[in-house]
XYZ file of C-alpha atoms in Angstrom:
601
model
C 110.776 137.945 80.134
C 114.194 138.329 81.730
C 116.738 141.204 80.971
C 120.759 141.056 81.928
C 122.268 144.207 81.965
C 126.306 144.053 81.251
C 127.932 146.842 83.027
C 131.523 147.527 83.126
C 134.552 147.576 80.999
C 134.127 145.178 77.986
C 136.042 141.977 77.567
C 136.889 141.144 73.820
C 136.069 137.161 73.034
C 134.113 136.768 76.214
C 131.258 134.015 75.817
C 129.224 135.794 78.639
C 126.899 137.188 76.330
C 126.195 133.624 74.421
C 126.080 132.361 77.930
C 123.405 134.899 79.189
C 121.098 134.257 76.130
C 121.448 130.878 76.295
C 119.977 131.274 79.826
C 116.940 132.956 78.454
C 118.383 136.883 78.972
C 117.804 139.674 76.535
C 121.529 141.279 76.940
C 121.780 145.309 76.705
C 125.060 147.004 77.878
C 125.913 150.049 79.780
C 129.003 151.674 79.765
C 128.982 153.248 83.544
C 126.896 153.328 86.518
C 124.474 156.150 85.580
C 123.636 154.337 82.095
C 122.910 150.843 83.849
C 120.712 152.759 86.507
C 118.866 153.943 83.343
C 118.600 150.756 81.713
C 117.494 148.925 85.120
C 114.704 151.310 85.421
C 113.772 151.351 81.929
C 113.040 147.179 82.703
C 109.434 146.622 83.387
C 108.540 146.390 87.212
C 106.772 142.328 86.570
C 110.097 141.306 84.576
C 113.426 139.783 86.061
C 116.624 141.853 85.450
C 120.315 140.550 86.065
C 123.198 142.653 86.382
C 126.520 141.047 85.208
C 129.979 142.352 85.008
C 131.483 141.652 81.415
C 134.932 140.754 83.373
C 133.179 137.361 84.717
C 134.598 134.378 84.431
C 133.154 131.146 85.768
C 131.352 128.175 84.853
C 127.574 128.629 83.151
C 125.815 126.530 85.944
C 127.188 129.344 88.523
C 125.485 131.989 86.171
C 122.373 129.504 86.253
C 121.774 129.171 89.839
C 122.489 132.921 90.789
C 120.267 134.116 87.664
C 117.455 131.649 87.126
C 116.745 129.988 90.748
C 112.656 131.038 91.097
C 112.975 130.612 94.898
C 114.488 133.697 95.801
C 113.814 137.098 95.465
C 117.513 138.142 94.631
C 120.391 136.000 94.435
C 124.193 136.586 93.435
C 127.562 135.367 93.178
C 130.767 137.477 92.618
C 130.319 139.286 89.234
C 126.542 138.700 88.835
C 123.255 139.399 90.523
C 119.356 139.025 89.878
C 116.336 140.661 91.101
C 112.810 139.277 90.692
C 109.856 141.633 90.498
C 109.388 141.272 94.380
C 113.177 142.484 94.801
C 112.985 145.028 91.897
C 112.326 148.012 94.030
C 115.485 146.957 96.344
C 117.343 147.127 93.349
C 116.294 150.482 92.447
C 116.956 151.944 96.047
C 120.324 150.460 95.916
C 121.217 151.930 92.141
C 119.830 155.356 93.266
C 122.216 155.275 96.370
C 125.395 154.894 94.645
C 126.997 158.406 94.083
C 128.328 159.827 90.858
C 131.661 162.320 90.897
C 135.120 162.248 91.896
C 136.096 159.654 94.892
C 133.218 157.277 93.475
C 135.494 154.515 91.562
C 135.666 152.078 94.215
C 131.852 151.741 94.416
C 131.531 151.590 90.846
C 134.814 149.821 89.195
C 132.686 146.422 90.184
C 129.032 147.735 90.372
C 127.880 144.110 90.957
C 129.422 143.717 94.342
C 128.300 147.071 95.382
C 124.619 146.478 94.423
C 125.197 143.188 96.035
C 126.108 144.555 99.351
C 123.326 147.046 99.231
C 120.679 144.465 98.727
C 122.151 142.223 101.679
C 121.730 145.380 104.097
C 117.919 145.518 102.609
C 117.366 142.370 104.392
C 114.918 141.318 101.539
C 116.185 137.679 101.302
C 119.514 137.718 99.406
C 120.239 134.514 98.656
C 124.389 134.274 98.180
C 124.963 130.688 95.910
C 127.434 128.020 97.418
C 129.230 127.589 94.613
C 131.415 124.766 96.013
C 133.713 123.672 93.348
C 131.961 125.708 90.946
C 134.155 129.137 89.987
C 132.977 132.436 89.798
C 134.504 135.767 89.706
C 135.806 138.884 88.503
C 138.959 139.180 86.498
C 140.484 142.507 86.980
C 143.584 141.651 84.899
C 144.635 139.517 82.009
C 146.664 137.265 84.378
C 143.721 136.661 87.028
C 141.636 135.896 83.715
C 143.737 133.457 82.773
C 143.788 131.569 86.285
C 140.210 131.896 86.604
C 139.950 130.503 82.851
C 142.034 127.371 84.496
C 140.135 126.727 87.239
C 136.975 126.641 85.243
C 138.607 124.484 83.111
C 139.546 122.043 85.842
C 135.454 121.486 87.107
C 133.339 119.762 85.094
C 130.137 121.907 85.775
C 127.840 119.236 84.089
C 129.021 116.918 86.473
C 128.418 118.834 89.585
C 124.960 119.650 87.870
C 124.013 115.822 88.024
C 125.185 115.467 91.569
C 123.639 118.504 92.910
C 120.426 117.113 91.420
C 120.006 114.506 93.881
C 118.710 115.471 97.078
C 121.234 116.507 100.000
C 119.456 113.969 102.441
C 117.753 110.881 101.028
C 117.006 107.511 102.293
C 119.069 104.522 102.147
C 117.137 102.893 98.778
C 117.169 105.829 96.998
C 120.577 106.880 97.449
C 121.743 103.643 96.423
C 119.229 101.910 94.289
C 117.533 104.894 92.606
C 119.444 107.974 92.282
C 122.679 106.818 90.746
C 120.524 106.304 87.147
C 117.555 108.707 87.905
C 119.786 111.933 87.477
C 120.233 110.886 83.939
C 116.988 110.098 83.409
C 116.332 113.647 84.913
C 118.709 115.336 82.185
C 117.195 113.323 79.314
C 113.877 114.697 80.319
C 115.535 118.291 80.763
C 117.155 117.768 76.903
C 113.795 117.167 75.424
C 112.079 119.973 77.166
C 110.061 118.001 79.680
C 108.888 119.723 82.859
C 108.721 118.112 86.291
C 105.161 118.417 86.477
C 104.726 116.412 83.543
C 106.974 113.506 85.180
C 105.172 114.109 88.270
C 102.057 113.161 86.612
C 103.360 110.306 84.728
C 104.536 108.748 88.162
C 100.938 109.474 89.049
C 99.209 107.357 86.124
C 102.142 104.468 86.463
C 100.957 104.081 90.306
C 97.145 103.872 88.891
C 98.041 101.834 86.402
C 99.952 99.538 89.211
C 97.029 99.963 91.490
C 94.653 98.480 88.579
C 97.071 95.417 88.044
C 96.978 94.333 91.738
C 93.075 94.890 91.873
C 92.980 91.775 89.240
C 93.727 89.769 92.313
C 95.748 87.244 89.972
C 99.627 86.381 90.355
C 100.744 87.942 87.267
C 98.883 91.403 88.414
C 100.662 91.363 91.676
C 104.168 91.075 89.667
C 103.257 93.625 87.519
C 101.824 96.060 89.911
C 105.082 95.321 92.002
C 107.265 96.224 88.947
C 105.163 98.923 88.093
C 105.259 100.608 91.592
C 109.055 100.765 91.782
C 108.885 102.323 88.285
C 106.744 104.703 89.761
C 109.200 105.739 92.181
C 111.951 105.957 89.939
C 109.827 108.485 88.076
C 108.898 110.176 91.545
C 112.682 110.520 92.254
C 113.434 112.067 88.855
C 110.868 114.959 89.009
C 112.641 116.477 91.894
C 115.843 115.610 90.151
C 114.794 117.260 86.937
C 113.608 120.469 88.990
C 116.974 120.659 90.628
C 118.950 119.984 87.483
C 116.903 122.908 85.239
C 115.786 124.776 88.589
C 112.158 124.765 87.567
C 110.983 125.213 91.063
C 106.963 126.036 91.893
C 104.598 125.832 94.314
C 102.449 123.971 92.591
C 104.940 121.530 91.268
C 105.930 120.805 95.375
C 102.311 120.428 95.824
C 101.898 118.123 93.047
C 104.825 115.973 94.026
C 103.746 115.821 97.627
C 99.860 115.115 97.192
C 100.437 112.951 94.030
C 102.690 110.572 96.239
C 99.905 110.252 98.747
C 97.321 109.812 96.156
C 99.965 107.031 94.518
C 100.414 105.441 97.584
C 96.835 105.256 99.061
C 95.212 104.139 95.359
C 97.844 101.404 95.685
C 96.523 100.592 99.033
C 92.811 100.433 97.375
C 93.792 97.883 94.786
C 95.555 95.883 96.888
C 92.490 95.439 99.062
C 90.159 94.811 95.514
C 92.554 92.204 94.467
C 92.437 90.766 97.784
C 88.382 90.454 97.715
C 88.430 88.999 94.145
C 90.376 86.132 95.852
C 88.004 85.926 98.760
C 90.019 87.798 101.431
C 88.473 91.110 102.993
C 91.484 93.151 103.890
C 89.789 96.646 103.545
C 89.918 97.135 107.248
C 93.592 96.873 106.839
C 94.123 98.995 104.078
C 92.172 101.628 105.735
C 94.273 101.002 109.061
C 97.614 101.365 106.778
C 96.188 104.861 105.235
C 95.055 105.981 108.900
C 98.598 104.948 110.273
C 100.528 106.838 107.348
C 98.211 110.061 107.507
C 98.936 110.548 111.371
C 102.599 110.011 110.766
C 102.921 112.448 108.547
C 100.638 114.880 110.530
C 103.053 114.356 113.433
C 106.020 115.123 111.053
C 103.989 118.617 109.906
C 103.025 119.800 113.281
C 106.499 119.308 114.837
C 108.283 120.682 112.179
C 105.870 123.618 112.187
C 106.034 124.275 116.023
C 110.008 124.142 115.888
C 111.108 125.804 112.508
C 111.231 129.367 113.428
C 111.278 128.980 117.209
C 114.076 130.884 118.997
C 116.495 129.354 121.739
C 115.795 126.130 119.737
C 118.182 123.714 121.401
C 118.223 120.538 123.302
C 120.418 117.873 124.562
C 118.189 115.042 122.615
C 119.057 117.245 119.314
C 122.817 117.337 120.461
C 122.910 113.619 120.644
C 121.420 113.399 117.446
C 123.942 115.877 115.608
C 126.873 113.634 117.664
C 125.562 110.345 116.018
C 125.209 111.903 112.615
C 128.990 112.071 112.565
C 129.076 108.135 112.774
C 128.155 107.346 109.013
C 126.880 104.041 109.841
C 124.150 105.354 112.243
C 123.072 108.069 109.952
C 121.787 105.245 107.762
C 120.170 103.120 110.047
C 118.356 105.920 111.807
C 117.122 107.162 108.010
C 115.716 103.308 107.402
C 114.190 102.685 110.736
C 111.987 105.410 110.129
C 110.923 103.367 107.311
C 110.882 106.723 104.629
C 108.998 106.392 101.272
C 111.912 104.681 99.225
C 112.474 101.959 101.597
C 108.283 101.739 102.189
C 107.484 101.517 98.364
C 110.277 98.919 97.977
C 108.936 96.676 100.492
C 105.386 96.913 99.388
C 106.096 96.424 95.870
C 108.463 93.066 96.715
C 105.838 91.890 98.954
C 103.291 92.410 96.317
C 104.945 90.564 93.664
C 105.803 87.710 96.216
C 103.237 87.357 98.930
C 99.429 88.298 99.332
C 97.944 91.489 99.942
C 97.063 90.515 103.838
C 100.881 89.921 104.373
C 101.566 93.375 102.500
C 99.378 95.049 104.873
C 100.501 93.314 107.984
C 104.068 94.392 107.364
C 103.189 97.826 106.651
C 101.108 98.252 109.685
C 103.867 96.722 111.953
C 106.856 98.762 110.171
C 104.989 101.866 110.404
C 103.821 101.650 113.775
C 107.778 101.018 115.189
C 108.690 103.797 113.200
C 105.916 106.042 114.619
C 106.847 105.255 117.916
C 110.311 105.669 117.295
C 110.130 109.041 115.524
C 107.228 110.386 118.082
C 109.028 109.371 120.904
C 112.489 111.319 120.016
C 110.282 114.333 119.093
C 108.850 114.081 122.622
C 112.255 114.135 124.391
C 113.509 116.941 122.028
C 110.469 118.921 123.205
C 110.423 118.513 126.758
C 114.501 118.796 126.970
C 114.258 121.952 124.908
C 113.807 125.574 125.925
C 112.207 127.109 122.807
C 110.026 129.729 122.584
C 107.212 129.196 119.706
C 106.327 132.158 117.467
C 103.044 133.461 117.096
C 103.280 132.016 113.492
C 104.146 128.933 114.431
C 100.990 128.600 116.750
C 98.757 130.083 114.167
C 100.034 127.051 112.125
C 99.116 124.391 114.520
C 95.740 126.078 115.073
C 95.152 125.581 111.577
C 96.546 121.775 111.349
C 93.996 121.257 114.192
C 91.110 121.805 111.676
C 88.503 123.073 114.431
C 85.292 123.437 113.169
C 82.439 125.872 114.045
C 81.566 123.912 117.339
C 85.242 123.885 118.476
C 85.194 127.504 117.907
C 82.446 128.073 120.135
C 83.205 126.083 122.787
C 87.035 127.615 122.702
C 85.671 131.197 122.492
C 83.554 130.331 126.203
C 86.966 128.595 127.452
C 89.319 131.447 126.565
C 91.326 132.597 129.617
C 90.657 129.777 131.798
C 94.173 127.850 130.911
C 97.731 128.862 130.251
C 99.629 129.298 127.341
C 102.728 126.873 127.518
C 101.266 124.566 129.657
C 100.285 120.932 128.728
C 96.772 121.449 129.132
C 96.223 121.718 125.353
C 97.874 118.224 124.246
C 95.889 116.606 127.297
C 92.580 117.716 126.310
C 93.294 116.618 122.580
C 94.433 113.612 123.698
C 91.248 112.880 126.080
C 89.144 114.398 123.217
C 90.389 111.052 120.669
C 90.555 108.620 124.052
C 87.029 109.023 125.341
C 85.706 108.563 121.906
C 87.745 105.813 120.634
C 87.531 103.754 124.056
C 83.704 104.287 123.672
C 83.343 102.945 119.904
C 85.838 100.274 120.156
C 84.465 98.578 123.749
C 80.905 99.661 123.328
C 78.792 96.585 122.183
C 76.528 98.803 120.020
C 78.466 101.958 119.235
C 75.557 102.909 116.242
C 73.316 104.326 118.746
C 72.632 107.846 120.414
C 74.873 107.545 123.346
C 77.817 107.373 121.048
C 76.565 110.815 119.421
C 76.480 112.285 123.299
C 80.110 110.833 123.552
C 81.067 112.398 120.338
C 79.687 115.744 121.536
C 81.730 115.390 124.928
C 85.014 114.726 122.604
C 84.012 117.976 120.840
C 84.093 119.847 124.265
C 87.359 118.630 125.010
C 88.419 119.534 121.496
C 87.032 122.874 121.927
C 88.891 123.367 125.482
C 92.311 121.942 123.531
C 92.450 125.266 121.203
C 91.179 127.590 123.549
C 94.641 129.223 124.018
C 97.219 129.917 121.566
C 99.478 126.649 120.910
C 102.517 127.571 122.171
C 103.219 124.757 124.524
C 106.262 122.468 124.454
C 103.989 119.396 123.266
C 101.170 121.411 121.712
C 102.257 119.778 118.204
C 100.747 116.722 119.414
C 97.173 118.385 119.292
C 96.645 117.992 115.400
C 97.864 114.206 115.565
C 95.457 113.609 118.273
C 92.615 114.963 116.496
C 93.577 113.354 113.012
C 93.527 109.683 115.258
C 90.363 110.417 116.778
C 88.304 111.299 113.611
C 89.931 108.667 111.042
C 89.746 105.486 113.645
C 86.354 106.412 114.912
C 85.206 106.052 110.885
C 87.256 102.860 110.381
C 85.640 101.479 113.688
C 82.188 102.393 113.091
C 82.386 101.411 109.308
C 83.732 97.874 110.694
C 81.427 97.518 113.013
C 78.563 97.846 110.688
C 79.409 94.699 109.091
C 77.930 95.149 105.839
C 79.506 94.591 102.612
C 80.809 98.409 101.137
C 80.871 99.797 104.342
C 84.667 99.703 104.941
C 85.170 100.930 101.238
C 82.968 103.606 101.520
C 84.731 104.791 105.147
C 87.959 104.360 102.656
C 86.866 106.969 100.675
C 85.606 109.357 103.259
C 89.083 109.072 105.293
C 90.952 109.534 101.588
C 88.897 112.843 101.003
C 89.508 114.269 104.511
C 93.165 113.299 104.663
C 93.325 115.297 101.073
C 91.786 118.124 102.968
C 94.333 118.129 105.580
C 97.494 117.478 103.128
C 96.263 120.243 101.451
C 96.335 122.498 104.372
C 99.815 121.240 105.101
C 101.393 122.361 101.990
C 99.316 125.653 101.448
C 101.018 126.782 105.191
C 104.640 125.504 103.567
C 103.871 127.303 100.578
C 103.819 130.499 102.761
C 99.940 130.977 101.565
C 98.217 130.297 104.719
C 95.800 127.603 105.719
C 92.541 127.183 103.509
C 89.660 130.137 103.611
C 87.507 129.455 107.097
C 84.443 129.224 104.718
C 86.046 125.720 103.466
C 86.458 124.767 107.141
C 83.199 125.463 108.160
C 81.715 123.847 105.355
C 83.555 120.532 105.768
C 82.467 120.811 109.753
C 85.760 120.878 111.074
C 87.175 117.394 112.577
C 84.600 117.506 115.628
C 81.611 118.221 113.232
C 82.058 115.483 110.778
C 82.437 113.360 114.090
C 79.072 114.146 115.239
C 77.820 114.170 111.583
C 79.284 110.265 111.143
C 78.065 109.181 114.761
C 74.222 110.738 113.978
C 74.477 108.718 110.675
C 75.479 105.687 112.465
C 72.524 105.835 114.950
C 69.936 106.901 112.741
C 70.461 104.659 109.519
C 70.507 101.044 109.096
C 74.104 99.752 108.209
C 72.831 99.548 104.491
C 71.680 102.892 105.104
C 75.017 104.209 106.821
C 77.068 102.789 104.060
C 75.338 104.938 101.508
C 75.040 107.875 103.784
C 79.413 107.619 104.016
C 79.624 107.279 100.399
C 77.369 110.355 99.548
C 79.650 111.860 102.145
C 82.997 110.931 100.940
C 81.756 112.327 97.218
C 80.481 115.750 98.899
C 83.481 116.122 100.809
C 85.786 115.148 98.007
C 84.464 117.504 95.261
C 83.953 120.479 97.868
C 87.841 120.462 98.605
C 89.295 119.218 95.409
C 87.416 121.837 93.743
C 88.644 124.692 96.242
C 92.314 123.598 96.106
C 92.404 122.777 92.295
C 91.344 126.450 91.864
C 93.593 127.898 94.652
C 96.464 126.220 93.363
C 96.226 126.732 89.736
C 95.803 130.813 90.500
C 98.235 130.601 93.621
C 101.275 133.305 93.492
C 102.940 131.780 96.005
C 106.919 132.139 95.920
C 108.513 128.740 94.330
C 109.309 126.046 96.603
C 111.204 122.855 96.955
C 111.374 120.062 99.587
C 114.603 119.040 99.823
C 114.085 116.294 102.595
C 112.442 113.069 102.033
C 108.913 112.445 103.471
C 107.977 109.808 105.552
């Protein structure tokens, strides 16, 4: 429920009240500031309240942006402001500070502007809407009203609304091959009352059908899979555009969009592997390798962004050079395409699926993503080494949460605490050694399914604990979570491949998918401002070092067929544990609405 209070001199024939009702507001009027204060205080604290000057002249979409966007506790344009429950107390204080009596007319003549300035001083996160070509003003005279109406008539707000429904930063394929028509599909969905979450779910179902088509192993199935994967991507673009078009943002929506993207892509990999197997070609190792590479790429992205988004003195020559290159149009598109973002990647997968074989699809995917990962990681390392940023405690905690350390690493970290210096390169070096020691052993040892491997895994856990013994505030400490992910995922891949029995690699694929879901869930909880998953969940899953120890013990203690069964059981148990807790959290979450404006890799 939302209430709009019109306070100021009435204007005959104004469509303002009708516009506010069209936006879902219950409209009330107040003759003066005192009456407005009484009405504001009478609105229940859990409801949104808007204050609008009756002399407001502007586009309906300007009002929509100011009064209905759920992402901000308070927002304003000239002549209109809104406060959600989180900002209601500040609005009440602002109203209470307005003096009454002689000499106060300059404060109450345009009451909305006075309240907006007061809310801005309270630093509650007031959002001043960037209007661009849209019009929003308070017309104090008939002449000003006429001029404002002419300015409104000169700009088509529906065209602006459609244009701004598209992300401000997108890949080349998405910008030129999808968005020119998907925005109209988003408007079609909005006019029929469909929600972004419904479109997101439809996109997931379409991708799962595409995976099923790929799993048939026939040329017709591969062609159908390619077309359906592209259509799934069109819907994937549409859900975000629908959210921006109708301002239907939510934390759960952002989580669904992000996690379903990964679920769609990884389910499609599995479908390709099943289809190849029907044709006599075993590409499960390639499918698992592609999933490991993509997940590690995303962890690099997430860790770097979390380490730097609120850092102070956060500049570097490398970043300055990047900014200069952005001023040269063609370099922007080249740099966006070279990282193989989701649009370009899905287009490549779809076309190659229809025209070639699953093995070629995975070869192209692994080569392209490996080059992209090298390019982006090298650039971020250079930025980190050349900038003099000071990381915050919040960033250090986010990196520690992304590290996903379990009870054993925590115990080791407590015993090693105080022996390293915060801000040095000790943490990423220890994390690198933790992964490298284990991977070199399992890759080059003739028989990695042995108790010696368990001992190496324990040494790896010791190094992992040392890596997180101090707050992760160093220049390269954002590399710690990616090193841990690579060590865990590749160990599972190699041990399953070396088992050399049917079903081992598919079981490993399911296990890595379950663990990766847990890690993506952690990322989006942090992004939503709700913190990491509860510690009991991290301890119950063992942390990365605990899972590695369990898997190496299973490989040493069981036969290859028994190891396969154990991997399957572990995958099912972990998937149920993390999914149940994740669904419970997101369904009940009261996190503020968010929406991702950048295209994930």
